[in-house]
Short mmCIF file of C-alpha atoms in Angstrom, two decimals:
data_model
loop_
_atom_site.label_atom_id
_atom_site.label_comp_id
_atom_site.label_asym_id
_atom_site.label_seq_id
_atom_site.Cartn_x
_atom_site.Cartn_y
_atom_site.Cartn_z
CA LEU A 30 45.93 -56.83 -18.55
CA MET A 31 44.51 -55.46 -21.78
CA VAL A 32 42.32 -58.55 -21.99
CA ALA A 33 41.12 -57.91 -18.46
CA PHE A 34 40.56 -54.24 -19.26
CA GLY A 35 38.47 -55.17 -22.28
CA ASN A 36 36.33 -57.56 -20.26
CA PHE A 37 35.75 -55.29 -17.29
CA SER A 38 35.62 -51.74 -18.64
CA SER A 39 31.83 -51.88 -19.00
CA LEU A 40 31.54 -53.29 -15.46
CA ILE A 41 32.84 -50.02 -14.05
CA PHE A 42 30.21 -47.90 -15.74
CA HIS A 43 27.24 -50.28 -15.54
CA THR A 44 27.62 -51.24 -11.89
CA GLY A 45 28.52 -47.84 -10.56
CA LEU A 46 32.00 -49.08 -9.64
CA ARG A 47 33.88 -45.79 -9.50
CA SER A 48 37.04 -46.76 -7.66
CA ALA A 49 40.09 -47.28 -9.85
CA ARG A 50 41.53 -49.51 -7.11
CA ALA A 51 38.50 -51.81 -7.25
CA PHE A 52 38.75 -51.92 -11.03
CA PHE A 53 42.39 -52.94 -10.95
CA VAL A 54 41.72 -55.62 -8.34
CA ILE A 55 39.06 -57.08 -10.64
CA ALA A 56 41.37 -56.74 -13.64
CA ALA A 57 44.23 -58.44 -11.78
CA ILE A 58 42.00 -61.37 -10.79
CA ALA A 59 40.88 -61.78 -14.40
CA PHE A 60 44.46 -61.55 -15.63
CA VAL A 61 45.67 -64.21 -13.18
CA SER A 62 42.85 -66.50 -14.31
CA PHE A 63 43.70 -65.87 -17.95
CA ALA A 64 47.44 -66.39 -17.36
CA ALA A 65 46.87 -69.67 -15.52
CA GLU A 66 44.91 -70.98 -18.47
CA PHE A 67 47.63 -70.09 -20.98
CA SER A 68 50.79 -70.55 -18.94
CA MET A 69 54.19 -71.36 -20.41
CA ASP A 70 57.69 -71.87 -19.11
CA ILE A 71 59.85 -68.77 -19.36
CA THR A 72 63.49 -69.81 -19.61
CA PRO A 73 66.61 -67.74 -20.35
CA GLY A 74 68.20 -68.86 -23.59
CA GLU A 75 64.91 -70.27 -24.90
CA THR A 76 62.26 -67.60 -24.37
CA ARG A 77 62.52 -64.57 -26.64
CA ILE A 78 61.46 -61.38 -24.89
CA GLY A 79 60.17 -58.24 -26.54
CA TRP A 80 60.43 -54.81 -25.00
CA ILE A 81 58.40 -51.76 -25.99
CA GLY A 82 59.54 -48.58 -24.26
CA THR A 83 63.22 -48.22 -23.47
CA GLY A 84 63.21 -44.98 -21.52
CA VAL A 85 64.39 -44.38 -17.96
CA MET A 86 62.77 -47.52 -16.48
CA GLY A 87 62.32 -49.79 -19.48
CA LYS A 88 65.95 -49.71 -20.61
CA HIS A 89 67.26 -50.91 -17.25
CA MET A 90 64.56 -53.53 -16.76
CA CYS A 91 65.23 -54.97 -20.21
CA LYS A 92 68.99 -54.95 -19.58
CA HIS A 93 68.51 -56.97 -16.37
CA CYS A 94 66.57 -59.58 -18.35
CA MET A 95 69.30 -59.66 -20.98
CA ASP A 96 71.93 -60.05 -18.26
CA ALA A 97 69.94 -63.07 -17.02
CA GLY A 98 70.29 -64.69 -20.46
CA PHE A 99 67.18 -63.64 -22.36
CA SER A 100 67.47 -62.47 -25.96
CA ALA A 101 65.57 -59.23 -26.54
CA THR A 102 63.85 -57.47 -29.41
CA VAL A 103 63.22 -53.82 -28.56
CA TYR A 104 61.29 -50.83 -29.87
CA SER A 105 61.07 -47.21 -28.80
CA ARG A 106 59.56 -44.25 -30.62
CA THR A 107 62.89 -42.52 -29.98
CA LEU A 108 65.41 -44.93 -31.51
CA SER A 109 68.37 -43.37 -29.70
CA LYS A 110 66.89 -44.73 -26.46
CA CYS A 111 67.51 -48.26 -27.79
CA GLU A 112 71.19 -47.71 -28.52
CA ASP A 113 72.60 -49.02 -25.20
CA LEU A 114 70.49 -52.16 -25.52
CA ARG A 115 71.57 -52.65 -29.14
CA LYS A 116 75.21 -52.44 -28.02
CA ALA A 117 74.41 -55.05 -25.36
CA GLY A 118 73.02 -57.43 -28.01
CA ALA A 119 69.34 -56.56 -28.37
CA THR A 120 67.70 -56.47 -31.79
CA VAL A 121 66.16 -53.06 -32.47
CA VAL A 122 63.06 -53.04 -34.69
CA GLY A 123 60.89 -50.32 -36.18
CA SER A 124 57.45 -51.08 -34.73
CA PRO A 125 55.59 -52.74 -31.85
CA LYS A 126 54.25 -55.24 -34.41
CA GLU A 127 57.79 -56.38 -35.22
CA VAL A 128 58.48 -56.82 -31.50
CA ALA A 129 55.45 -59.10 -31.19
CA GLU A 130 56.37 -61.08 -34.30
CA ASN A 131 59.84 -61.83 -32.91
CA SER A 132 59.00 -62.50 -29.25
CA ASP A 133 57.40 -65.09 -27.02
CA VAL A 134 56.68 -62.57 -24.23
CA VAL A 135 56.28 -58.80 -24.69
CA PHE A 136 56.73 -56.15 -22.00
CA THR A 137 55.52 -52.58 -22.37
CA ILE A 138 56.97 -49.84 -20.20
CA VAL A 139 55.54 -46.56 -21.46
CA GLY A 140 54.63 -43.34 -19.70
CA TYR A 141 50.97 -42.47 -20.12
CA PRO A 142 47.64 -44.16 -20.92
CA SER A 143 47.68 -42.52 -24.36
CA ASP A 144 51.07 -44.16 -24.98
CA VAL A 145 49.66 -47.55 -24.01
CA ARG A 146 46.76 -47.11 -26.43
CA GLU A 147 49.14 -46.10 -29.22
CA VAL A 148 51.41 -49.11 -28.63
CA ILE A 149 48.66 -51.71 -28.22
CA LEU A 150 46.04 -50.43 -30.64
CA GLY A 151 48.23 -48.63 -33.19
#
């Protein structure tokens, strides 16, 4: 989605497109096109997942993936929020970069746009 955001952010301002809904429809179409071009099989036991953001939602979503057989590398700014996942077998690392280096697929579940920027852009 970040790729789609990068490609279409100027479209919103240059075309007068003011609706966030229209923007996200365009971004979703671009993302689907991008994903189809670079698709891969995602298989429990083979695909390493990374998880950034292990708060109220992220912790449970990651745990469901682990229960399905995926190995997980996780990061949260508040390390105590990773503890339950560590006990369940996840590898806890100290930065989003380390998550990416040890994962085939990375999920981000963070609260606010500023958090997304911090995680993705540093």
